[in-house]
CSV table of C-alpha atoms and ligand atoms in Angstrom, one decimal:
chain,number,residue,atom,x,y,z
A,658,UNK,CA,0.0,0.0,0.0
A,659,UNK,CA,2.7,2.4,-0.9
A,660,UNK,CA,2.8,4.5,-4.3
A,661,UNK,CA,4.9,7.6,-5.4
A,662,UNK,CA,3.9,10.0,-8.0
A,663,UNK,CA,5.3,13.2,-9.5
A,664,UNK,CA,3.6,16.3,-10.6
A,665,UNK,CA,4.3,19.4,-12.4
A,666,UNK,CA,3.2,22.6,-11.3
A,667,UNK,CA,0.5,24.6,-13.7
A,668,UNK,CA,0.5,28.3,-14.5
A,669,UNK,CA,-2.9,29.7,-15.4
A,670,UNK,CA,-3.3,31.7,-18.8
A,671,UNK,CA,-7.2,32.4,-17.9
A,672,UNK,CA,-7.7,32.7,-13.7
A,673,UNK,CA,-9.4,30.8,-11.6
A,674,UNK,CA,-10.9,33.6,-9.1
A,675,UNK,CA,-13.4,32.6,-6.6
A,676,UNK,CA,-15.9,29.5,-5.0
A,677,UNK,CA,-19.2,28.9,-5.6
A,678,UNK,CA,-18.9,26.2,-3.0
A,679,UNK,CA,-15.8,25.4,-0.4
A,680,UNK,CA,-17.5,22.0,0.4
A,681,UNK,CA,-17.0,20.5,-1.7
A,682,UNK,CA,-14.7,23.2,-3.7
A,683,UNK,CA,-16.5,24.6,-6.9
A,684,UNK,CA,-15.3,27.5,-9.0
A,685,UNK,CA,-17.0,30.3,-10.0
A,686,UNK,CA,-15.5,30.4,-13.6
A,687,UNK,CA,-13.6,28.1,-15.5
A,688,UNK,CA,-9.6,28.3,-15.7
A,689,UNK,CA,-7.1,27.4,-18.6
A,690,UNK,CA,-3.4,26.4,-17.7
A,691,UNK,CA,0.1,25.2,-19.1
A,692,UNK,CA,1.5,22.8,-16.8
A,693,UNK,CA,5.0,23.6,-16.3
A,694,UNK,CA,8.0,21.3,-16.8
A,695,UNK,CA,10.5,21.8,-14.1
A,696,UNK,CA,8.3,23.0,-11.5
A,697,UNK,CA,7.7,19.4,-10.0
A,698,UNK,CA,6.5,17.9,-6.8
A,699,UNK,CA,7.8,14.1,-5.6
A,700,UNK,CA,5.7,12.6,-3.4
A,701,UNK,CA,5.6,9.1,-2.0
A,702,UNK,CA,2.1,7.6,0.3
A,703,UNK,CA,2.3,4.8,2.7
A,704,UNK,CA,-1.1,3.2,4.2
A,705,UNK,CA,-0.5,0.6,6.6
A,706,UNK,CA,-2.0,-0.1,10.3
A,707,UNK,CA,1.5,0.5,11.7
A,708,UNK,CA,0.6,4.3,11.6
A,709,UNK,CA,-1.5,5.5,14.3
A,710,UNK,CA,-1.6,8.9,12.7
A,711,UNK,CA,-1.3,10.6,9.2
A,712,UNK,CA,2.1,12.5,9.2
A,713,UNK,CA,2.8,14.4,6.4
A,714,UNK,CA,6.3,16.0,5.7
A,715,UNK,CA,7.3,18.4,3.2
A,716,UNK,CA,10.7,19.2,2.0
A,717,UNK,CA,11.7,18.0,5.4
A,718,UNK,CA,9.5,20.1,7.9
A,719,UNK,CA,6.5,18.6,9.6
A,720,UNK,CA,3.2,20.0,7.9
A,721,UNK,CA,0.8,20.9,10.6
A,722,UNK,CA,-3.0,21.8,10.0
A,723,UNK,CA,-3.8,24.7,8.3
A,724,UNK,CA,-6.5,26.0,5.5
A,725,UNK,CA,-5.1,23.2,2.9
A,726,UNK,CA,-6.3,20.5,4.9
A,727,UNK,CA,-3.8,18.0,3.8
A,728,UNK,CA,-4.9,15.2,6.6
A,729,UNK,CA,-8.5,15.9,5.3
A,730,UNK,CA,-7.9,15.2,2.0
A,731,UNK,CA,-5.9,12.0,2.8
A,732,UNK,CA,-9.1,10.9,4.2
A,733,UNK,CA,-10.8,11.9,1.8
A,734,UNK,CA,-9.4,9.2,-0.5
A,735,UNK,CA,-9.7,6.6,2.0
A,736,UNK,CA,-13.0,7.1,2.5
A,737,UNK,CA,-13.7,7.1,-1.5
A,738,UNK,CA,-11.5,3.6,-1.6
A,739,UNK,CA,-13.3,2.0,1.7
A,740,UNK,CA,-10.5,1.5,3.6
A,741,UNK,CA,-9.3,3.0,7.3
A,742,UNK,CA,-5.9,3.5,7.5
A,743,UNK,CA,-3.2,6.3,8.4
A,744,UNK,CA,-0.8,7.3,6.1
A,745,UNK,CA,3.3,8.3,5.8
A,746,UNK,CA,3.6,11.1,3.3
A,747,UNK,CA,6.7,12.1,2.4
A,748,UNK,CA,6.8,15.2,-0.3
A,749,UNK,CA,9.4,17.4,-2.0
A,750,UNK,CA,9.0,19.9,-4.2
A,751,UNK,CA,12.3,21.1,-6.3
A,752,UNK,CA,10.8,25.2,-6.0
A,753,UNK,CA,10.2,27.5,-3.2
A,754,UNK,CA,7.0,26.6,-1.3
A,755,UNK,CA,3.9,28.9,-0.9
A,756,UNK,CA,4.9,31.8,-2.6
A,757,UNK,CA,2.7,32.6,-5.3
A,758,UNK,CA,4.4,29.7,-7.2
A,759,UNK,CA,1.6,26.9,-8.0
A,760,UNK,CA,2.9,24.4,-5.0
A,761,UNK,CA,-0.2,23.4,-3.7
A,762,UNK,CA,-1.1,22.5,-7.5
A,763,UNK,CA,2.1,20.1,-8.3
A,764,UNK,CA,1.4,18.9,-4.4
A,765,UNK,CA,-1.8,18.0,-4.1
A,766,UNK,CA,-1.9,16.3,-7.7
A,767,UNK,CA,0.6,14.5,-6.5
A,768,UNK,CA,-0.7,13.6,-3.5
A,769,UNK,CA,-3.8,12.7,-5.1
A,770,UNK,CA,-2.1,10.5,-7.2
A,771,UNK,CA,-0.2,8.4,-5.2
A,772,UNK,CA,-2.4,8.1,-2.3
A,773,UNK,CA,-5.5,6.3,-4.6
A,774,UNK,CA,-2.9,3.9,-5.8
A,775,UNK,CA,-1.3,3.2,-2.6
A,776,UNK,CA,-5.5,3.1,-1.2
A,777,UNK,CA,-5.8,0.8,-4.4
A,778,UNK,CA,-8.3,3.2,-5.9
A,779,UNK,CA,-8.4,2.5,-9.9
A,780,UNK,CA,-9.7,5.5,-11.4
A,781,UNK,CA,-9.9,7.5,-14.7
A,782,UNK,CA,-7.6,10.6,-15.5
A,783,UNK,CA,-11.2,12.4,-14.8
A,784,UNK,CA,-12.2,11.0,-11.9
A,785,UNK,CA,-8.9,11.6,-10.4
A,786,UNK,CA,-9.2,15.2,-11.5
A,787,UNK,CA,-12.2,15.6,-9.8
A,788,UNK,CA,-10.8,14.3,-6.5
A,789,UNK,CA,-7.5,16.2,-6.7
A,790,UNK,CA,-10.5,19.6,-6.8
A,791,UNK,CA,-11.6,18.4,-3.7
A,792,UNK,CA,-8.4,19.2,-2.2
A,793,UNK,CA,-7.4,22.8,-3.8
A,794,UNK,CA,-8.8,23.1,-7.1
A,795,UNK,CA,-6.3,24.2,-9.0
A,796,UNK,CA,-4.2,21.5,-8.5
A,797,UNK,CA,-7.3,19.5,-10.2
A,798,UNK,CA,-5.6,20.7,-13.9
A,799,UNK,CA,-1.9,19.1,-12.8
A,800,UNK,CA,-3.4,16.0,-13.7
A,801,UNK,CA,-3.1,16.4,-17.0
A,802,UNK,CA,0.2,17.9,-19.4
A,803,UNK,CA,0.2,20.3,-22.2
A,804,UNK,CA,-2.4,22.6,-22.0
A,805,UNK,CA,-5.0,22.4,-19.8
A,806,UNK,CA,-8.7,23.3,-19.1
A,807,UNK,CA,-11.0,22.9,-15.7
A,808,UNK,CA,-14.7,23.2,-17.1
A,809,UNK,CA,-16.6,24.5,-14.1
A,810,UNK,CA,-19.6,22.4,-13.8
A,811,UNK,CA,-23.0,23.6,-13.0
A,812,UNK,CA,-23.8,20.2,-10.0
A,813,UNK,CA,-23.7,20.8,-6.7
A,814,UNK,CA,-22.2,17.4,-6.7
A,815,UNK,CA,-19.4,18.5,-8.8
A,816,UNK,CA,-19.6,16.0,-11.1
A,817,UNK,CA,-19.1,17.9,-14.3
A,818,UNK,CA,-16.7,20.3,-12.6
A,819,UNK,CA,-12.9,18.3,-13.9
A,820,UNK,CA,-9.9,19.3,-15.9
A,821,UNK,CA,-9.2,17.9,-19.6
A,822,UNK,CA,-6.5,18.1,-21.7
A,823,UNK,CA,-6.6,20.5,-24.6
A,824,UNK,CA,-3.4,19.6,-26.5
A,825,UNK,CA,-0.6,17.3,-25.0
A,826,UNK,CA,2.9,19.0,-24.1
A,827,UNK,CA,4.5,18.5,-27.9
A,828,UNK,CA,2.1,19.9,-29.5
A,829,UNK,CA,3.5,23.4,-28.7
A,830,UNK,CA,6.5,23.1,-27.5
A,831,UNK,CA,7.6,26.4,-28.6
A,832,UNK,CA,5.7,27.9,-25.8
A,833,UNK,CA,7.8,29.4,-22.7
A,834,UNK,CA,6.8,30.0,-19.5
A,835,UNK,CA,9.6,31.7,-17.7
A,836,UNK,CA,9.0,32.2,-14.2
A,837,UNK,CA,11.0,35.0,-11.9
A,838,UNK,CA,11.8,33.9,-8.8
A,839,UNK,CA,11.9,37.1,-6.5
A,840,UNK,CA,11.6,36.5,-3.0
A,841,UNK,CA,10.7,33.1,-1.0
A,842,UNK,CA,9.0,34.2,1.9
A,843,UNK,CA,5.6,32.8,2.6
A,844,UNK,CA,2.9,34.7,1.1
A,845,UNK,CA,0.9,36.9,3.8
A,846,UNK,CA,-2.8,36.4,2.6
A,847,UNK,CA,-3.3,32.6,0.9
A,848,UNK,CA,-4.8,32.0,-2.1
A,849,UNK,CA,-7.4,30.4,-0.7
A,850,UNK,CA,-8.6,33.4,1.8
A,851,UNK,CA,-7.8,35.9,-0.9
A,852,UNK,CA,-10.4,34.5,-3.3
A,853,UNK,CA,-13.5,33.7,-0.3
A,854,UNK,CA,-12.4,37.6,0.4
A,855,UNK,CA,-12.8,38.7,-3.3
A,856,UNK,CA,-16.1,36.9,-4.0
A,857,UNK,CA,-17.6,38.3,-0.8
A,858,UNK,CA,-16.5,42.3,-0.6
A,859,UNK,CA,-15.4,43.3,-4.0
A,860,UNK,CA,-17.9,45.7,-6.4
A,861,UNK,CA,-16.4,44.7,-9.5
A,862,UNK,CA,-16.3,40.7,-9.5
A,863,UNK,CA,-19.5,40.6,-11.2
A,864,UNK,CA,-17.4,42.1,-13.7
A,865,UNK,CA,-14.2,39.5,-13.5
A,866,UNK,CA,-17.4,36.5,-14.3
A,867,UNK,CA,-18.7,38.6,-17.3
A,868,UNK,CA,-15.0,38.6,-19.1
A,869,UNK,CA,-14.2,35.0,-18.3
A,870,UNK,CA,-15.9,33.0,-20.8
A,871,UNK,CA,-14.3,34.8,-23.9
A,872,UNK,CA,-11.0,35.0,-22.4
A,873,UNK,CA,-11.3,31.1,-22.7
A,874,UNK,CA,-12.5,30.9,-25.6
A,875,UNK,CA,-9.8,33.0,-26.9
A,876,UNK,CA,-7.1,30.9,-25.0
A,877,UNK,CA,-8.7,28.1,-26.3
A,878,UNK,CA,-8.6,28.6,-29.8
A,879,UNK,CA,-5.5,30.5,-29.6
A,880,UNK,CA,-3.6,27.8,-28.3
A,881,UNK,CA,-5.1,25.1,-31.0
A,882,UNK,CA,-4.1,27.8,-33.9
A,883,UNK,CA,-0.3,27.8,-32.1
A,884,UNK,CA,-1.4,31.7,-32.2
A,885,UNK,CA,0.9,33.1,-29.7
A,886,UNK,CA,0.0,36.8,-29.3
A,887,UNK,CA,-3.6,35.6,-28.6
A,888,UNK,CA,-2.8,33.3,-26.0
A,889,UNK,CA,-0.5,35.9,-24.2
A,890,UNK,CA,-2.6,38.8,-24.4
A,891,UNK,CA,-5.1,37.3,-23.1
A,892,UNK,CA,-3.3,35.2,-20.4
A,893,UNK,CA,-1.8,38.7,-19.4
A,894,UNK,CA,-5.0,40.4,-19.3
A,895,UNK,CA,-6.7,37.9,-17.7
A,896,UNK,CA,-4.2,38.0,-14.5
A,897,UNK,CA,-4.4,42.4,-14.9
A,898,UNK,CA,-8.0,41.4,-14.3
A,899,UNK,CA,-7.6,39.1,-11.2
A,900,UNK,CA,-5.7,41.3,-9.8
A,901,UNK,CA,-7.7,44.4,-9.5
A,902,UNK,CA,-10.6,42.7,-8.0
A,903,UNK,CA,-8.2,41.6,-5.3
A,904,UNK,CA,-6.9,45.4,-4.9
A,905,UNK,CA,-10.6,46.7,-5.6
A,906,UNK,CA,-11.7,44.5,-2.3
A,907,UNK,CA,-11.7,45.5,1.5
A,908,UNK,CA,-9.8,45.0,2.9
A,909,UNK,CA,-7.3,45.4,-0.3
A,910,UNK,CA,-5.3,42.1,-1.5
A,911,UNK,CA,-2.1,43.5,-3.0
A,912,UNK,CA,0.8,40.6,-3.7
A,913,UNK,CA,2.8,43.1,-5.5
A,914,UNK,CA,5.9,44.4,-4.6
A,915,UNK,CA,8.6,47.1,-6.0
A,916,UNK,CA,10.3,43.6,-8.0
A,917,UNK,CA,7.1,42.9,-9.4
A,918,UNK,CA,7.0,46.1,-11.0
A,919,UNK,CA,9.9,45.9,-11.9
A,920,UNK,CA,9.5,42.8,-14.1
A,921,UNK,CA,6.2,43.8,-15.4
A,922,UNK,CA,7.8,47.3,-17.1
A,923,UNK,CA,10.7,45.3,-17.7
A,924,UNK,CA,8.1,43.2,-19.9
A,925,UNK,CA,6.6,45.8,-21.5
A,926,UNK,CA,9.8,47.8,-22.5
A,927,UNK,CA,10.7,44.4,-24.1
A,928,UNK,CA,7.8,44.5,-26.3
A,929,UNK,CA,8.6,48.2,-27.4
A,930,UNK,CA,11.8,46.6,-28.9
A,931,UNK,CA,9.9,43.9,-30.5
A,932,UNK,CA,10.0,41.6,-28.2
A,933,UNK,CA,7.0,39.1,-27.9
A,934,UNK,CA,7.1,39.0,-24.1
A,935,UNK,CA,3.8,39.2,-21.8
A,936,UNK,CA,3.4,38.5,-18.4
A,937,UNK,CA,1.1,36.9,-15.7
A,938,UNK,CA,1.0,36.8,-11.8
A,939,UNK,CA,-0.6,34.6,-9.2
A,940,UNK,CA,-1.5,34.9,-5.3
A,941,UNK,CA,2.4,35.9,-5.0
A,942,UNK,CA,5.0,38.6,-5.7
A,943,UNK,CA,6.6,36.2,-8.4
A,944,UNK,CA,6.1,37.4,-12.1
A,945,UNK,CA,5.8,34.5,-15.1
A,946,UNK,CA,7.1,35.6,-18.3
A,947,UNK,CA,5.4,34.1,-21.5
A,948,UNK,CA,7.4,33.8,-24.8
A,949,UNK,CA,8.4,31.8,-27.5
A,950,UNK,CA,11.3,29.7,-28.2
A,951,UNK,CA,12.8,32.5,-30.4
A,952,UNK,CA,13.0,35.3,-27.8
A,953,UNK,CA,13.9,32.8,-24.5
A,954,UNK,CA,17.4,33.8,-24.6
A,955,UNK,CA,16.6,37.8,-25.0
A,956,UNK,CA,14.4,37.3,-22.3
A,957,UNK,CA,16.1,35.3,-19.9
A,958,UNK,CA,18.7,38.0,-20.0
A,959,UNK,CA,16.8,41.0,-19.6
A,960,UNK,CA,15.3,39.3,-16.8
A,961,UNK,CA,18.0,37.9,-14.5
A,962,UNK,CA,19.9,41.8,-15.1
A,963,UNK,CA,17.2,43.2,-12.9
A,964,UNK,CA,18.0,44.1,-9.3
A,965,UNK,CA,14.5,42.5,-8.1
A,966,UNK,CA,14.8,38.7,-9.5
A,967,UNK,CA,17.1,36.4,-7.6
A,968,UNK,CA,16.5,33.8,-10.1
A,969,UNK,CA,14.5,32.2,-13.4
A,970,UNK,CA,13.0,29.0,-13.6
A,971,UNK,CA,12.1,28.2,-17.4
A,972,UNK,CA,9.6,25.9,-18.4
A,973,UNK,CA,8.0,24.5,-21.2
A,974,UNK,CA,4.8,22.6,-21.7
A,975,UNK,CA,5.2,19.4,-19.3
A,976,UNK,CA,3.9,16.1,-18.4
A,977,UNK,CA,0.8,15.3,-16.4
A,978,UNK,CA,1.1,14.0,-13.2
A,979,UNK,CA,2.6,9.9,-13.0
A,980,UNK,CA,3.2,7.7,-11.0
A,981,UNK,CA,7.4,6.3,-10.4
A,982,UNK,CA,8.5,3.2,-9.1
A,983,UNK,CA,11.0,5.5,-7.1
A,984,UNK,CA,9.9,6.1,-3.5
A,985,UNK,CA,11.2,8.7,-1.3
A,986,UNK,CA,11.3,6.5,2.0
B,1778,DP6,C1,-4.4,32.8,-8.4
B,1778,DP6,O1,-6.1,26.5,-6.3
B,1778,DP6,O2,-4.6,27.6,-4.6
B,1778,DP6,O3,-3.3,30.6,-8.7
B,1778,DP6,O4,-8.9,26.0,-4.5
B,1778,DP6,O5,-8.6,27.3,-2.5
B,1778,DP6,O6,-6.9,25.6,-3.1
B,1778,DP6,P1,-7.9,26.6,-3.6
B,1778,DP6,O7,-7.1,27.7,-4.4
B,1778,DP6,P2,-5.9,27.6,-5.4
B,1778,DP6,O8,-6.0,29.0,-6.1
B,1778,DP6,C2,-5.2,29.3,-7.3
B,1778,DP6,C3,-5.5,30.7,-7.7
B,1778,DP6,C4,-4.6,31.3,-8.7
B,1778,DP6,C5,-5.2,31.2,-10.1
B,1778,DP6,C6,-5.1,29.8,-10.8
B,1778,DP6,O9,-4.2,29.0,-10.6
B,1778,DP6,O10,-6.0,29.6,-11.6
């Protein structure tokens, strides 16, 4: 009763912003992601009656309770495989933790992963989609590689809410996600609070749900056509958008900080010199940088000369989440 699996974080090129449900979780609007090669979660799951308790540690610290109820999720899946065990969870993640940088996604797809195999759970790509939601729902479109979309659903049940692939990682493998690593301290208001805060106090989220569905159409058929400008001006405008209803809510939600700025007119000077480079932000001070194969050097470059970036991770389209013979204890 012991499986490992490894997971790729995703970067979202149209936002998920906002519940309809916490229990279980339900989004407001449907989301569109490239999951990221190099941003990747290892995590191994052991069920046996020799565990009295579930103890999870990641990257080598003890994870304690909080709003991502890790233990609750772990249940969760022992509960949908009929079985009532503890579990060992060992988890490592090869990119700063909880800052704005998708690790709940790669984790709890992971997770997801490994613990119905080590529960003996045999379920579709979908199905496992759907549990992964339960858990933090973006991590739901880590499942899958290449590009990805997390149809919302309209059930209570959340049935039809799951993520499916739209093209597999080669079929664009020009595409560049290049994220900016710019500080690793843990991120003051979570993702999680930020959006329940959004949803509940903000005047202008009625307007974020009226924009959504043909930013995703756009992304959609922008990334079938390979049409790269459409995809990124979207993607960019899409995270412009998320982010003033968090600063247009009370209290305000602002993840940026003077490095962020810096990035983002660092982007925009690039594309006055011809440069295809947009950008996009999460729940986090870190910036992502989309481009295309071409201009990943240029890039690169320009980025790692500014003051604010300590480093760059770059990705390309990557692999859905999988399971490894390779366990971590
Ligand atoms: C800004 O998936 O972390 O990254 O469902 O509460 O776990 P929970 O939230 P989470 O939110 C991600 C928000 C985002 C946008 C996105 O990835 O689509």
């Amino acid at each position: 009763m012991k499986a490992t699996a490894t997971a790729n974080a995703n970067i979202a090129l149209v936002k998920y912003w906002g519940k309809r449900s916490t229990d279980p979780i339900l989004p407001q609007n449907g989301s569109i992601s490239m999951t990221c090669n190099g941003m990747t979660t290892t995590t191994t799951v052991e069920f046996s009656d020799k565990y009295k308790e579930h103890t999870v540690i990641i990257n080598d610290e003890e994870f304690k309770k909080d709003e991502k109820d890790i233990h609750g999720h772990i249940d969760r899946i022992c509960k949908i495989a009929g079985i009532n065990l503890k579990a060992k969870v060992i988890s490592e993640s090869n990119f700063p933790v909880a800052a704005g940088l998708a690790s709940s996604a790669s984790g709890f797809s992971a997770l997801t992963m490994a613990a119905a195999k080590a529960a003996g759970l045999n379920v579709s790509s979908k199905e496992l989609s759907i549990i992964t939601r339960q858990g933090s729902g973006s991590a739901c479109r880590s499942i899958f590689g290449g590009f990805v979309e997390w149809h919302k659903g309209e059930k209570q049940d959340g049935s039809d809410s799951y993520a499916e692939e739209i093209v597999d990682k080669n079929y664009w493998p020009d595409f560049r996600m290049i994220t900016t690593i710019v500080e690793v301290k843990k991120k003051p208001v979570s993702s999680r609070g930020g959006m329940a805060q959004t949803v509940a106090n903000c005047p202008y989220y009625e307007g974020w749900l009226k924009t959504v569905e043909s930013d995703l159409d756009a992304v959609r058929t922008g990334i079938k056509q390979k049409d790269f400008l459409k995809v990124a001006e979207t993607a960019e405008y899409s995270a412009l958008k998320m982010h003033a209803t968090m600063i247009a809510t009370k209290p305000p939600i602002m993840y940026w900080i003077p490095a962020s700025m810096e990035i983002i007119h660092s982007v925009r000077q690039m594309r006055e010199d011809g440069i295809h480079a947009y950008f996009t932000m999460d729940a986090g001070p870190n910036v992502k940088v989309m481009c295309l194969t071409k201009d990943e050097k240029e890039v690169s470059k320009r980025l790692n000369e500014l003051d604010g970036v300590v480093r760059t991770i770059l990705c390309t389209p990557g692999d859905g989440a999988k399971l490894v013979d390779k366990h971590l204890f």
